[in-house]
PDB file of C-alpha atoms in Angstrom:
ATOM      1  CA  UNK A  19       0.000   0.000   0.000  1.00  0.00           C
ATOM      2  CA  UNK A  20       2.731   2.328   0.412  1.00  0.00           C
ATOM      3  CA  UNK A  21       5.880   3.140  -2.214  1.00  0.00           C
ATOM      4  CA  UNK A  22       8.189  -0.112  -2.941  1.00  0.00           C
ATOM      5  CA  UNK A  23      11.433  -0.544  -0.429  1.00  0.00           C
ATOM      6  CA  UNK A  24       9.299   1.075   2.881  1.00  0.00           C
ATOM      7  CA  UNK A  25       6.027   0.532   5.377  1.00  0.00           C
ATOM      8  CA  UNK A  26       3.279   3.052   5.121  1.00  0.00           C
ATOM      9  CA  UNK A  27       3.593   6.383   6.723  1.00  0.00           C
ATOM     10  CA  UNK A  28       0.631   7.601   8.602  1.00  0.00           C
ATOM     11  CA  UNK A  29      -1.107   9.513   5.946  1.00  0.00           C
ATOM     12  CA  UNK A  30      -0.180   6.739   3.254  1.00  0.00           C
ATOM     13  CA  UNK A  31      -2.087   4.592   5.065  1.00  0.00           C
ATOM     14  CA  UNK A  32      -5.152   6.309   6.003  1.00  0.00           C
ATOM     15  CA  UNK A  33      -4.978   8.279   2.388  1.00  0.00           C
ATOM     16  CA  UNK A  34      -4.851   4.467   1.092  1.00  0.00           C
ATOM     17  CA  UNK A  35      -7.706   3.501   2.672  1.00  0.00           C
ATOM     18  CA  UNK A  36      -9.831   6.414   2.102  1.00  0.00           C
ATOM     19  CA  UNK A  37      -9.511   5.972  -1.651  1.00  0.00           C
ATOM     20  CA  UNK A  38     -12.103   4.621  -3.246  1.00  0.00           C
ATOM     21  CA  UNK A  39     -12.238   1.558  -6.173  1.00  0.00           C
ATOM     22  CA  UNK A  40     -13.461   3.697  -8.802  1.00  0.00           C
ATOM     23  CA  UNK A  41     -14.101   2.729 -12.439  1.00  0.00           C
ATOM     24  CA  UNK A  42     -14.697   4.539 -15.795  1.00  0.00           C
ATOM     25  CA  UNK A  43     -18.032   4.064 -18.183  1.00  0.00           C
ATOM     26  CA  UNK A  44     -16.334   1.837 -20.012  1.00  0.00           C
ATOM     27  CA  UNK A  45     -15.521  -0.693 -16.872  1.00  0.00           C
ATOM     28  CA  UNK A  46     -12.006   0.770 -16.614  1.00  0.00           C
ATOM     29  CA  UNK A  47      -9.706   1.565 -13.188  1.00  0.00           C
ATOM     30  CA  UNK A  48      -9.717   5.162 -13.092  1.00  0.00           C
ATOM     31  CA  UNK A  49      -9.336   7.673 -10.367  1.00  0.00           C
ATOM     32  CA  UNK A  50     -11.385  10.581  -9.557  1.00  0.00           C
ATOM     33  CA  UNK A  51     -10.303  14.215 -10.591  1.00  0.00           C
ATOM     34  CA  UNK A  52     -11.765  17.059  -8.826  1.00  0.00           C
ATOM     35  CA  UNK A  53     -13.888  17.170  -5.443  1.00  0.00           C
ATOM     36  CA  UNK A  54     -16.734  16.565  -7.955  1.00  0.00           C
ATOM     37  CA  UNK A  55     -15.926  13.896 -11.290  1.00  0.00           C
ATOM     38  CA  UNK A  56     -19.160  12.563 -13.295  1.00  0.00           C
ATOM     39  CA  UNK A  57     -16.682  10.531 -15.494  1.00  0.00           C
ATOM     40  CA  UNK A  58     -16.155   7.503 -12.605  1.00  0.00           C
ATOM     41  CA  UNK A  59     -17.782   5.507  -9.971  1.00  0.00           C
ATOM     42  CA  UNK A  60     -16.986   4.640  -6.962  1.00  0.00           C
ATOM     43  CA  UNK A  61     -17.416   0.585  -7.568  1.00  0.00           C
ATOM     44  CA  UNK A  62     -16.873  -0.607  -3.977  1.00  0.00           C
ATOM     45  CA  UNK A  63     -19.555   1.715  -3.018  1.00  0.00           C
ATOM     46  CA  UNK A  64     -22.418   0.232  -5.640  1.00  0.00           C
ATOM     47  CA  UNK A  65     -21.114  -3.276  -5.299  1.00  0.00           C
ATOM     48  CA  UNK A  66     -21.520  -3.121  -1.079  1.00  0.00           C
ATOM     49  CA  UNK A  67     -24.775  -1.213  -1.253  1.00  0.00           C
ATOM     50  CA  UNK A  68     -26.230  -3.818  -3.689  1.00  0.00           C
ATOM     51  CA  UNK A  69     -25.201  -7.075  -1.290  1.00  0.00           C
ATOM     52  CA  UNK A  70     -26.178  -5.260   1.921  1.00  0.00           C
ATOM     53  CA  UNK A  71     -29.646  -4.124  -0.148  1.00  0.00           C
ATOM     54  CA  UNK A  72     -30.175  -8.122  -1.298  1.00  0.00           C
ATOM     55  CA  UNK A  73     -29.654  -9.109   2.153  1.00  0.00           C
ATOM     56  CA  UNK A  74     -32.038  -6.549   3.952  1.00  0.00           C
ATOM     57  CA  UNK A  75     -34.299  -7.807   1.921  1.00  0.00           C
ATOM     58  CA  UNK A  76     -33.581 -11.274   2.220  1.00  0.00           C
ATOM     59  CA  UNK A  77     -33.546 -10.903   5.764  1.00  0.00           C
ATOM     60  CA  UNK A  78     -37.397  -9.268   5.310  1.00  0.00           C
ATOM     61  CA  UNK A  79     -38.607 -11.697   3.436  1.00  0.00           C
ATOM     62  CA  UNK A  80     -37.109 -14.750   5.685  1.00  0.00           C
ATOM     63  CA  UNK A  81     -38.861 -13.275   8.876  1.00  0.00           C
ATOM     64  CA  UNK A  82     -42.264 -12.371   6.522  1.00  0.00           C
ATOM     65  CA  UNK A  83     -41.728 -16.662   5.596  1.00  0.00           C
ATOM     66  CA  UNK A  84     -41.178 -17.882   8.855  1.00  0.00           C
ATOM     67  CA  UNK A  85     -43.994 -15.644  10.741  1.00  0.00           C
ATOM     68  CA  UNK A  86     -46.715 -17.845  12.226  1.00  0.00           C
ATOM     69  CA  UNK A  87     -49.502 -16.869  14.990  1.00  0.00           C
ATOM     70  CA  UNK A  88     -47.937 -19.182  18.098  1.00  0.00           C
ATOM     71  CA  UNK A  89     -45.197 -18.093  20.254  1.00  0.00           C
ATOM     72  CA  UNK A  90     -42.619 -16.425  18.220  1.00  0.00           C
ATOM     73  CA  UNK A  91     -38.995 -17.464  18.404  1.00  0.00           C
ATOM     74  CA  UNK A  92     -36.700 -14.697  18.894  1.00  0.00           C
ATOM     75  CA  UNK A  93     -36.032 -14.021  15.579  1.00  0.00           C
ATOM     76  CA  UNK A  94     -39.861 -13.415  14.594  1.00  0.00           C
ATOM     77  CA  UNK A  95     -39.785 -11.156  17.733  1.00  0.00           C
ATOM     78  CA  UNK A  96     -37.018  -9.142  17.126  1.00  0.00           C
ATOM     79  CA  UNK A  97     -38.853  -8.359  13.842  1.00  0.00           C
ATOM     80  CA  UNK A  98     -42.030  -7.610  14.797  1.00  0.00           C
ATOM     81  CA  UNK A  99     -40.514  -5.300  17.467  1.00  0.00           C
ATOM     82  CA  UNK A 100     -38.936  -3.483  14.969  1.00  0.00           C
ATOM     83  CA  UNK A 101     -42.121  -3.688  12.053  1.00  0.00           C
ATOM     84  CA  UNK A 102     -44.415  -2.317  14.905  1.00  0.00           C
ATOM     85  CA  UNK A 103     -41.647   0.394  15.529  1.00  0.00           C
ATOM     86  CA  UNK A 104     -41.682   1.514  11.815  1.00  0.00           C
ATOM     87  CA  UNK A 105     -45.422   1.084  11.376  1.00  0.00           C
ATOM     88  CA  UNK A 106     -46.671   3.295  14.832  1.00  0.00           C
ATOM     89  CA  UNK A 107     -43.937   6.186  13.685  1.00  0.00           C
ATOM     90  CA  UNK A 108     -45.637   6.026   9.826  1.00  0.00           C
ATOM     91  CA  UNK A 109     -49.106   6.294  11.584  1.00  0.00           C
ATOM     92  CA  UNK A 110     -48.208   9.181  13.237  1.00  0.00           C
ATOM     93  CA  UNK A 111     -46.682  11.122  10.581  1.00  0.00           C
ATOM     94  CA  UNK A 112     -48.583   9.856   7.655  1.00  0.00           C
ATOM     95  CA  UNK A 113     -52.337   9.866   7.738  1.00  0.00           C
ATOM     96  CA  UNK A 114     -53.214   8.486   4.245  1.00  0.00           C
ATOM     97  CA  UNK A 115     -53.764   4.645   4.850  1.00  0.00           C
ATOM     98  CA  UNK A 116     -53.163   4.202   0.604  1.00  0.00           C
ATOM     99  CA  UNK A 117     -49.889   6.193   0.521  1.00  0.00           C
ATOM    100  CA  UNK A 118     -48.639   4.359   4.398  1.00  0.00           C
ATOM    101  CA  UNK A 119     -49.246   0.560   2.407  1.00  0.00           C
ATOM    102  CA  UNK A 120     -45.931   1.378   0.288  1.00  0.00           C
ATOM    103  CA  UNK A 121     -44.052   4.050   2.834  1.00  0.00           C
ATOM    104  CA  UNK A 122     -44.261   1.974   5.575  1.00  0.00           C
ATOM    105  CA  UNK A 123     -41.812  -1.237   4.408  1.00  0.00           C
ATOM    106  CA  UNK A 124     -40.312   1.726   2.555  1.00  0.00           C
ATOM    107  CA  UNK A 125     -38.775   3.007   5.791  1.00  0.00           C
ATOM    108  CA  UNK A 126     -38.656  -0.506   7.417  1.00  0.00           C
ATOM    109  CA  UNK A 127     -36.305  -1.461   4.247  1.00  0.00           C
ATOM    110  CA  UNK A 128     -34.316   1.807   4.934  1.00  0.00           C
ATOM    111  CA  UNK A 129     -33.532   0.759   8.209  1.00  0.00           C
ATOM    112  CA  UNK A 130     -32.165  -2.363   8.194  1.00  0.00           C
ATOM    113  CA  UNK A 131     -30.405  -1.795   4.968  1.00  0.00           C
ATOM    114  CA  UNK A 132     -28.470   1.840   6.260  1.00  0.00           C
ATOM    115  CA  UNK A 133     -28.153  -0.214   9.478  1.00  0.00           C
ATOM    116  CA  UNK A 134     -26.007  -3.296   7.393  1.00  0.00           C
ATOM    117  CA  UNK A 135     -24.070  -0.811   5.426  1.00  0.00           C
ATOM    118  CA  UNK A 136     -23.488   1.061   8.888  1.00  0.00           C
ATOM    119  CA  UNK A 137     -22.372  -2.222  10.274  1.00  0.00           C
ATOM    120  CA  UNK A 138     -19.334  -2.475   7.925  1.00  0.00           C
ATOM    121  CA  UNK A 139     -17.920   0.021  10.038  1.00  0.00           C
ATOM    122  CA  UNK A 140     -17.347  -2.569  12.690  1.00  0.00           C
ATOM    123  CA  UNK A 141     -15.412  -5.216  10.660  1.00  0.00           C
ATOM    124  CA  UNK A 142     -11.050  -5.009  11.379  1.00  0.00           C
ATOM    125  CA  UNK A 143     -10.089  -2.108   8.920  1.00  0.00           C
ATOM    126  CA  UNK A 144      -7.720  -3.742   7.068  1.00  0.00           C
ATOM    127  CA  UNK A 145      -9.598  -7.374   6.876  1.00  0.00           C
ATOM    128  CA  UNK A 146     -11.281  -6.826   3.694  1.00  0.00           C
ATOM    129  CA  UNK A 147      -8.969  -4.478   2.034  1.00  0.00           C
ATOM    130  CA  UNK A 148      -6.102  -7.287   2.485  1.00  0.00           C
ATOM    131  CA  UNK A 149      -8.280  -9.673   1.295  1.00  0.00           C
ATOM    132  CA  UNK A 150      -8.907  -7.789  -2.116  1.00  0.00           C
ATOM    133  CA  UNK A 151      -4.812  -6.664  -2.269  1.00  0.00           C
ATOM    134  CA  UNK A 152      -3.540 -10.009  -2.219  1.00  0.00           C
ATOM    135  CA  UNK A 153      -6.358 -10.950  -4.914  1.00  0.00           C
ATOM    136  CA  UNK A 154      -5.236  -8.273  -6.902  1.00  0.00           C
ATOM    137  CA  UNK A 155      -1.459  -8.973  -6.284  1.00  0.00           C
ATOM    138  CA  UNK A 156      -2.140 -12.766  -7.245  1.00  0.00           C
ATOM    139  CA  UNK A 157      -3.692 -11.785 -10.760  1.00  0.00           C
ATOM    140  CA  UNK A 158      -0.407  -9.968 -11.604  1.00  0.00           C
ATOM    141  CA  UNK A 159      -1.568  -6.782 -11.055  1.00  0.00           C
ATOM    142  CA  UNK A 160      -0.037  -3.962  -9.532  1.00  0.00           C
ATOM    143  CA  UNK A 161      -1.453  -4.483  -5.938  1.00  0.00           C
ATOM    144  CA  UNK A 162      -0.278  -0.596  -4.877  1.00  0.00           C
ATOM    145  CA  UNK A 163      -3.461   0.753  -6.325  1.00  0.00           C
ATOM    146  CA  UNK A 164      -5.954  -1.837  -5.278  1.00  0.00           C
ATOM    147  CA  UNK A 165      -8.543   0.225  -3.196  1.00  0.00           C
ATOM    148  CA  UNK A 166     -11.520  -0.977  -1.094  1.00  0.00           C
ATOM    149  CA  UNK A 167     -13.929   0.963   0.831  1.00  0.00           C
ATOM    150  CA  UNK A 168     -16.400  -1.258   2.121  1.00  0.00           C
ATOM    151  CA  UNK A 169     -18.500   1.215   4.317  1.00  0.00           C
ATOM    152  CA  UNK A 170     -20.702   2.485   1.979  1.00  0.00           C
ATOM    153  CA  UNK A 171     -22.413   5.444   4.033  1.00  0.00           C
ATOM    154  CA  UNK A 172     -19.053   6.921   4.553  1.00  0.00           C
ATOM    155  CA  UNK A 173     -19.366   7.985   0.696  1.00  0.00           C
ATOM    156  CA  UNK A 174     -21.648  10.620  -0.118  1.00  0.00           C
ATOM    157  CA  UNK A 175     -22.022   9.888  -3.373  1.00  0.00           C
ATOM    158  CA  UNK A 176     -24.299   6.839  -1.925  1.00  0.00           C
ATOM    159  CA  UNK A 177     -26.139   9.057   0.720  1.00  0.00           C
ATOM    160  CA  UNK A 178     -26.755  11.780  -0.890  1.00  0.00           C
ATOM    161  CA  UNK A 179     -28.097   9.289  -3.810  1.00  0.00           C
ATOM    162  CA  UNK A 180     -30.546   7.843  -1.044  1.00  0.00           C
ATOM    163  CA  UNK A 181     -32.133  11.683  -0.486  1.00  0.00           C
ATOM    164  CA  UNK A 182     -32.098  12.107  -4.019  1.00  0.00           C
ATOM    165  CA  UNK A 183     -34.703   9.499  -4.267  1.00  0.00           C
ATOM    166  CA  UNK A 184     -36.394  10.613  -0.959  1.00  0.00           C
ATOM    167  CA  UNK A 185     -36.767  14.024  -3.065  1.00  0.00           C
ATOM    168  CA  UNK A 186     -38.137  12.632  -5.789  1.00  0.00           C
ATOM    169  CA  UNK A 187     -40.410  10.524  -3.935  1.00  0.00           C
ATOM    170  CA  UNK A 188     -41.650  13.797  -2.050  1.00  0.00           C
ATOM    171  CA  UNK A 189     -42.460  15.347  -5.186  1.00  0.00           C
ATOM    172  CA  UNK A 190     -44.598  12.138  -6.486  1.00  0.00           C
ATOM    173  CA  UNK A 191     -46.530  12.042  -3.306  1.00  0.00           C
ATOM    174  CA  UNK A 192     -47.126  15.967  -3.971  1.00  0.00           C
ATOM    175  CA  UNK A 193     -48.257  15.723  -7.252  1.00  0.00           C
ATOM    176  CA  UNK A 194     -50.110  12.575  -6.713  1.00  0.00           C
ATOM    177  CA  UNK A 195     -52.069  14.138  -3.687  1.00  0.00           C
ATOM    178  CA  UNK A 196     -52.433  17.807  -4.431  1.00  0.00           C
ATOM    179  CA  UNK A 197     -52.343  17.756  -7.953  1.00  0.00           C
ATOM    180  CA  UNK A 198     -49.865  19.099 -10.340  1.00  0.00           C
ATOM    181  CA  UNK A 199     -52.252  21.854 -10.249  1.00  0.00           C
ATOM    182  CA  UNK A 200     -52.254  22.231  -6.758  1.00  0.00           C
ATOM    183  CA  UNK A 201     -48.740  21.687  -5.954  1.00  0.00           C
ATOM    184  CA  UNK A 202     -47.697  24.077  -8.418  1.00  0.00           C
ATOM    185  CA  UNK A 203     -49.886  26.729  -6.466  1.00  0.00           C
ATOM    186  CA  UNK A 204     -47.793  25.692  -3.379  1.00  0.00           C
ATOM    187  CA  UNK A 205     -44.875  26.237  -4.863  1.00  0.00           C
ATOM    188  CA  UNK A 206     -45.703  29.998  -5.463  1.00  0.00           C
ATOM    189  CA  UNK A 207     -47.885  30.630  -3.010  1.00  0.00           C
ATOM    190  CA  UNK A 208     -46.093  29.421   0.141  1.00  0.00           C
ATOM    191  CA  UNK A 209     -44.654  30.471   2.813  1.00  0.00           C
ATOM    192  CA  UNK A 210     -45.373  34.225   2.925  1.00  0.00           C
ATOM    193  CA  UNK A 211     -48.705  34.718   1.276  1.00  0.00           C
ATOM    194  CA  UNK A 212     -50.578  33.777  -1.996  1.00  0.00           C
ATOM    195  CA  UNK A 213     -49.975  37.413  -3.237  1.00  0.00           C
ATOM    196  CA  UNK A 214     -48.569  37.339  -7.216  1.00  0.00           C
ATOM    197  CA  UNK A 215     -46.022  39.773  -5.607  1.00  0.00           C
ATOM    198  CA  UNK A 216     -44.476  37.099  -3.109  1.00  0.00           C
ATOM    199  CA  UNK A 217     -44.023  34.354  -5.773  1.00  0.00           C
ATOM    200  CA  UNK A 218     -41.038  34.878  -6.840  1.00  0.00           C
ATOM    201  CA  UNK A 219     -39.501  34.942  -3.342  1.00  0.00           C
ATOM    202  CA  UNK A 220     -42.163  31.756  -2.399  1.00  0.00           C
ATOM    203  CA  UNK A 221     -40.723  29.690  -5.061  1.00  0.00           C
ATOM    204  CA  UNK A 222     -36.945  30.348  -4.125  1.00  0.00           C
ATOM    205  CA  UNK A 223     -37.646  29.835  -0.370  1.00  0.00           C
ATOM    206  CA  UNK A 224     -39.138  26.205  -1.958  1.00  0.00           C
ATOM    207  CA  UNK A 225     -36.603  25.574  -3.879  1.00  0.00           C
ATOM    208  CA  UNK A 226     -34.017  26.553  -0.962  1.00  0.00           C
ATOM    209  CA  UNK A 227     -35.944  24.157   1.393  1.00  0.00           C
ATOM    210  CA  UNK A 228     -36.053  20.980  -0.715  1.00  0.00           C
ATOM    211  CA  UNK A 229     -32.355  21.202  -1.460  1.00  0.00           C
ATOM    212  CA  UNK A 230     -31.664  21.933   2.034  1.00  0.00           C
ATOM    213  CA  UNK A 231     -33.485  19.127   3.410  1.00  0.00           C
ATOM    214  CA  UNK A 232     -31.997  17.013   0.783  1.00  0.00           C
ATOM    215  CA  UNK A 233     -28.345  17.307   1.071  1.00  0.00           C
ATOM    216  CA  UNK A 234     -28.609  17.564   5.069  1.00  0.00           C
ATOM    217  CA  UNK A 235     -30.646  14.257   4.802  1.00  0.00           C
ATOM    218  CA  UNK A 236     -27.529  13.026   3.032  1.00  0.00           C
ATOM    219  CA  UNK A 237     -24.840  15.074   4.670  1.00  0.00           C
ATOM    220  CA  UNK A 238     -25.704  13.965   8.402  1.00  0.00           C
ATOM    221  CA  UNK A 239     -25.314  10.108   7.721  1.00  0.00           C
ATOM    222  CA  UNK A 240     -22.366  10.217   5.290  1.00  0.00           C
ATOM    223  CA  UNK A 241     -20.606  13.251   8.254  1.00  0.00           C
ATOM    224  CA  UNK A 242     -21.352  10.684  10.800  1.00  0.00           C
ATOM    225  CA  UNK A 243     -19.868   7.603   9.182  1.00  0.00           C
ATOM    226  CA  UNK A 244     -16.598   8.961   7.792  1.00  0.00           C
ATOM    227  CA  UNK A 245     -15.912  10.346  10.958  1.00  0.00           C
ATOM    228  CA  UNK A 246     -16.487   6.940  12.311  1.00  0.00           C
ATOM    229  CA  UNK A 247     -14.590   5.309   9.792  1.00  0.00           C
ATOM    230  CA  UNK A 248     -11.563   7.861  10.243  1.00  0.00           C
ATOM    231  CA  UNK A 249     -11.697   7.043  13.663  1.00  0.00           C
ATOM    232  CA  UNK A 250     -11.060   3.397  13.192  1.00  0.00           C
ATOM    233  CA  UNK A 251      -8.256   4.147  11.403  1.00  0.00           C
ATOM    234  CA  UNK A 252      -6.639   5.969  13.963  1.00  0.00           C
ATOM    235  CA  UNK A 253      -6.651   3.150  15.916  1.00  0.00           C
ATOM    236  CA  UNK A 254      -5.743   0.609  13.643  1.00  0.00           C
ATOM    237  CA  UNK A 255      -2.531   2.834  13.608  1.00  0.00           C
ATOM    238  CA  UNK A 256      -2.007   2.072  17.202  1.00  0.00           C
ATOM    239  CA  UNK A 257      -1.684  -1.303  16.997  1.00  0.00           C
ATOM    240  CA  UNK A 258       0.046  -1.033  13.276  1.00  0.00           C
ATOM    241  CA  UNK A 259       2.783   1.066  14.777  1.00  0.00           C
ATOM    242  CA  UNK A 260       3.301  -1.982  17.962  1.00  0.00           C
ATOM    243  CA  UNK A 261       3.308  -4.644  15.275  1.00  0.00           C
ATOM    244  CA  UNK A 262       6.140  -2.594  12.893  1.00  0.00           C
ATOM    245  CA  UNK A 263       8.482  -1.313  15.838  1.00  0.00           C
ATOM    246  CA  UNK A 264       7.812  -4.510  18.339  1.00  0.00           C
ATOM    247  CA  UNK A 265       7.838  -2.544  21.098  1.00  0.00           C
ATOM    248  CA  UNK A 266       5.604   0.307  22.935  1.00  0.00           C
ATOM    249  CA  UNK A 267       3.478  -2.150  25.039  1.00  0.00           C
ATOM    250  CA  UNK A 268       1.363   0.420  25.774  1.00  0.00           C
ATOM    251  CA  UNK A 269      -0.103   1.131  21.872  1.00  0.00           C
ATOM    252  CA  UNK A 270      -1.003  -2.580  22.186  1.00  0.00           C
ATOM    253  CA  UNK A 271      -2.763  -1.790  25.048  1.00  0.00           C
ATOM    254  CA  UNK A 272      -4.477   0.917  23.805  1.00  0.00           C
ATOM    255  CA  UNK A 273      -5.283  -0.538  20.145  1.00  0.00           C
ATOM    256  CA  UNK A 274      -7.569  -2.944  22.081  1.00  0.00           C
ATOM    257  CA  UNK A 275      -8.562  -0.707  24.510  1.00  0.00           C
ATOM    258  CA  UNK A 276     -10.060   1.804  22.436  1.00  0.00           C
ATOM    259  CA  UNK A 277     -11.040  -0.308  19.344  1.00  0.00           C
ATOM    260  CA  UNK A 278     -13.492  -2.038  22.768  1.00  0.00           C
ATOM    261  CA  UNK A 279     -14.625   1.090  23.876  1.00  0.00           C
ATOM    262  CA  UNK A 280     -15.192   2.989  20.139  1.00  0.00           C
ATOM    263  CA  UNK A 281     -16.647  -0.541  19.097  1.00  0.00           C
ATOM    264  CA  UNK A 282     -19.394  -0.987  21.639  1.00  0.00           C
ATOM    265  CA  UNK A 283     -20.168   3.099  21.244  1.00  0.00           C
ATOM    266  CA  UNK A 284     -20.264   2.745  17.548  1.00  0.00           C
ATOM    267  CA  UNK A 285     -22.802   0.066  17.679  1.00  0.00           C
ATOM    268  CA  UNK A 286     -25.219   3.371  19.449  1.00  0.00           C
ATOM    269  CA  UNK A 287     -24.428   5.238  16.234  1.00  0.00           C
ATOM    270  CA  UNK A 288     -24.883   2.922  13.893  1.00  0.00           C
ATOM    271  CA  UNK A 289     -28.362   2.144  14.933  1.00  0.00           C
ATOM    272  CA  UNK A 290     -28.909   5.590  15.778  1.00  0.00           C
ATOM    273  CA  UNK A 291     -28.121   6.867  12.567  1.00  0.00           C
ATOM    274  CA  UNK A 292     -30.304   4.225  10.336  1.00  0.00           C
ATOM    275  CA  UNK A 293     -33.028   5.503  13.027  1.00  0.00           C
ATOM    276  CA  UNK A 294     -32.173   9.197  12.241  1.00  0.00           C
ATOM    277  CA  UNK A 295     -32.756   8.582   8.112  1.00  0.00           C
ATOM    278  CA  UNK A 296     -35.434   6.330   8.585  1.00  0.00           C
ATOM    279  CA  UNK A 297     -36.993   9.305  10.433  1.00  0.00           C
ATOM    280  CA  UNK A 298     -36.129  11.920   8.430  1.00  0.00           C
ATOM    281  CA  UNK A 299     -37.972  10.061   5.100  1.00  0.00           C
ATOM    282  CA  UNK A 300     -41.178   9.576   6.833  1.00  0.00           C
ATOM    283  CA  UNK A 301     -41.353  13.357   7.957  1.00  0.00           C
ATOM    284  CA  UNK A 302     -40.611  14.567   4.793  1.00  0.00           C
ATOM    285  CA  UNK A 303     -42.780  12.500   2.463  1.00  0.00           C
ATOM    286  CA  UNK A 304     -44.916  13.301   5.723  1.00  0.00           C
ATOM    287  CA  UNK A 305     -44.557  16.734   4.748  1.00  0.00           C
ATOM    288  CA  UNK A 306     -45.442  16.218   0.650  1.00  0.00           C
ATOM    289  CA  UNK A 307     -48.837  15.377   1.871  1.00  0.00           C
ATOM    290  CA  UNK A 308     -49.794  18.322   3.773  1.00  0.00           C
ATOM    291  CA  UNK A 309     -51.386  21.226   2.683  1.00  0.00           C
ATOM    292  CA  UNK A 310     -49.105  24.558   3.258  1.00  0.00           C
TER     293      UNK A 310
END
């Protein structure tokens, strides 16, 4: 991971392993250029999401299969908990019984599926990453610039793709229960007054609150699990920089320690987070169905 002849510094390392396995339209390594580059994708990202997606579902469907009306075992409980979790929060948010029969196992899906891509947070940092370097180095390939990130939520090309499609599902439920009609009155006519004087300002103010709501829908999950991820890292270092040198007893000591004690908080955040989104997308196709 680091130049030939000498280990990684501390910012080849983490710089490694914040680099993302990123691929051209035409299926080709490339490497991002610029904060913002349409021309690649970040691979790792899109090939995590879509496992951890499959097995949410999977997951779903096995607890929806095995559900029967005796005692439930503690797997059938553990779902139900959570269903009856998702489904009293939808009732209180979302009053339209038609719109609630998709939104509900909407959110439900959200959850456990931001809560397994979450969860790659708490495998060893360098577990997978190895894994795919010595495949890479065993295919006769330069093994220097094989990258895996395998926590997709600390990309925000994924999150802010997930309130992307929150937005867009706001603006179906708006037009689907106000109207195109009616929704475009909205648009101009609130917050400060249906007066054809204040629609100009009404419509930016809209426009202003839907992309607000959107990229801090995004922003707050992706801010959350970098930092998470970074912290990791940091640790990882302590117990990278014991193994190299063979001596410092005490980062061995504190590799464990902390990697414990950041483990067992992270599992709070992780939950909390998926909790957070899960949240945030019933309020806000909440919101498309109200009148302003």
């Amino acid at each position: 991971m680091a130049a030939e002849g000498h280990a990684p510094t501390s910012g080849e390392y983490i710089t490694h392993h914040l680099q993302h396995w990123q691929k051209n339209f035409s299926f080709e390594n490339a490497k991002q250029v610029g904060p913002v580059d349409f021309s690649v994708f970040n691979f790792d990202s899109l090939l995590f999401t879509s496992v951890l997606g499959l097995a949410a579902l999977f997951l779903l469907w096995l607890a929806a299969r095995k559900a029967h009306a005796g005692v439930p075992g503690r797997f059938q409980a553990a779902v139900e908990i959570l269903v009856e979790m998702v489904d009293n929060q939808a009732k209180s948010l979302i009053h339209n019984e038609k719109s609630r029969a998709f939104i509900g196992p909407l959110a439900l899906t959200v959850f456990v599926w931001i809560f397994f891509m979450n969860a790659m947070d708490m495998l060893p940092v360098d577990a997978l990453p190895s894994a795919w370097t010595g495949y890479v180095a065993s295919t006769g390939h330069d093994a220097h610039h094989a990258y895996l990130r395998v926590v997709p939520t600390a990309d925000l090309s994924t999150t802010l793709g997930m309130s992307t499609l929150i937005l867009l599902l706001c603006f179906f439920y708006s037009i689907k229960i106000k109207g195109l009609g009616g929704w475009g009155h909205e648009l101009i006519a609130a917050p400060f007054g249906d007066h054809w004087a204040l629609y100009p300002f009404n419509f930016a103010m809209q426009i202003i609150e839907f992309i607000a709501k959107t990229v801090s829908h995004g922003m707050r999950l992706f801010g959350n699990m970098f930092a998470g991820e970074l912290v990791f890292m940091l640790i990882a270092l302590m117990g990278g920089g014991w193994a190299l040198t063979g001596t410092g007893i005490g980062l061995a000591i504190g590799h464990v320690l902390a990697g414990t004690v950041w483990t067992l908080f992270h599992i709070l955040v992780i939950t909390l987070q998926a909790f957070i989104f899960m949240m945030l997308t019933l309020i806000y196709l909440g919101q498309a169905h109200d009148a302003h």
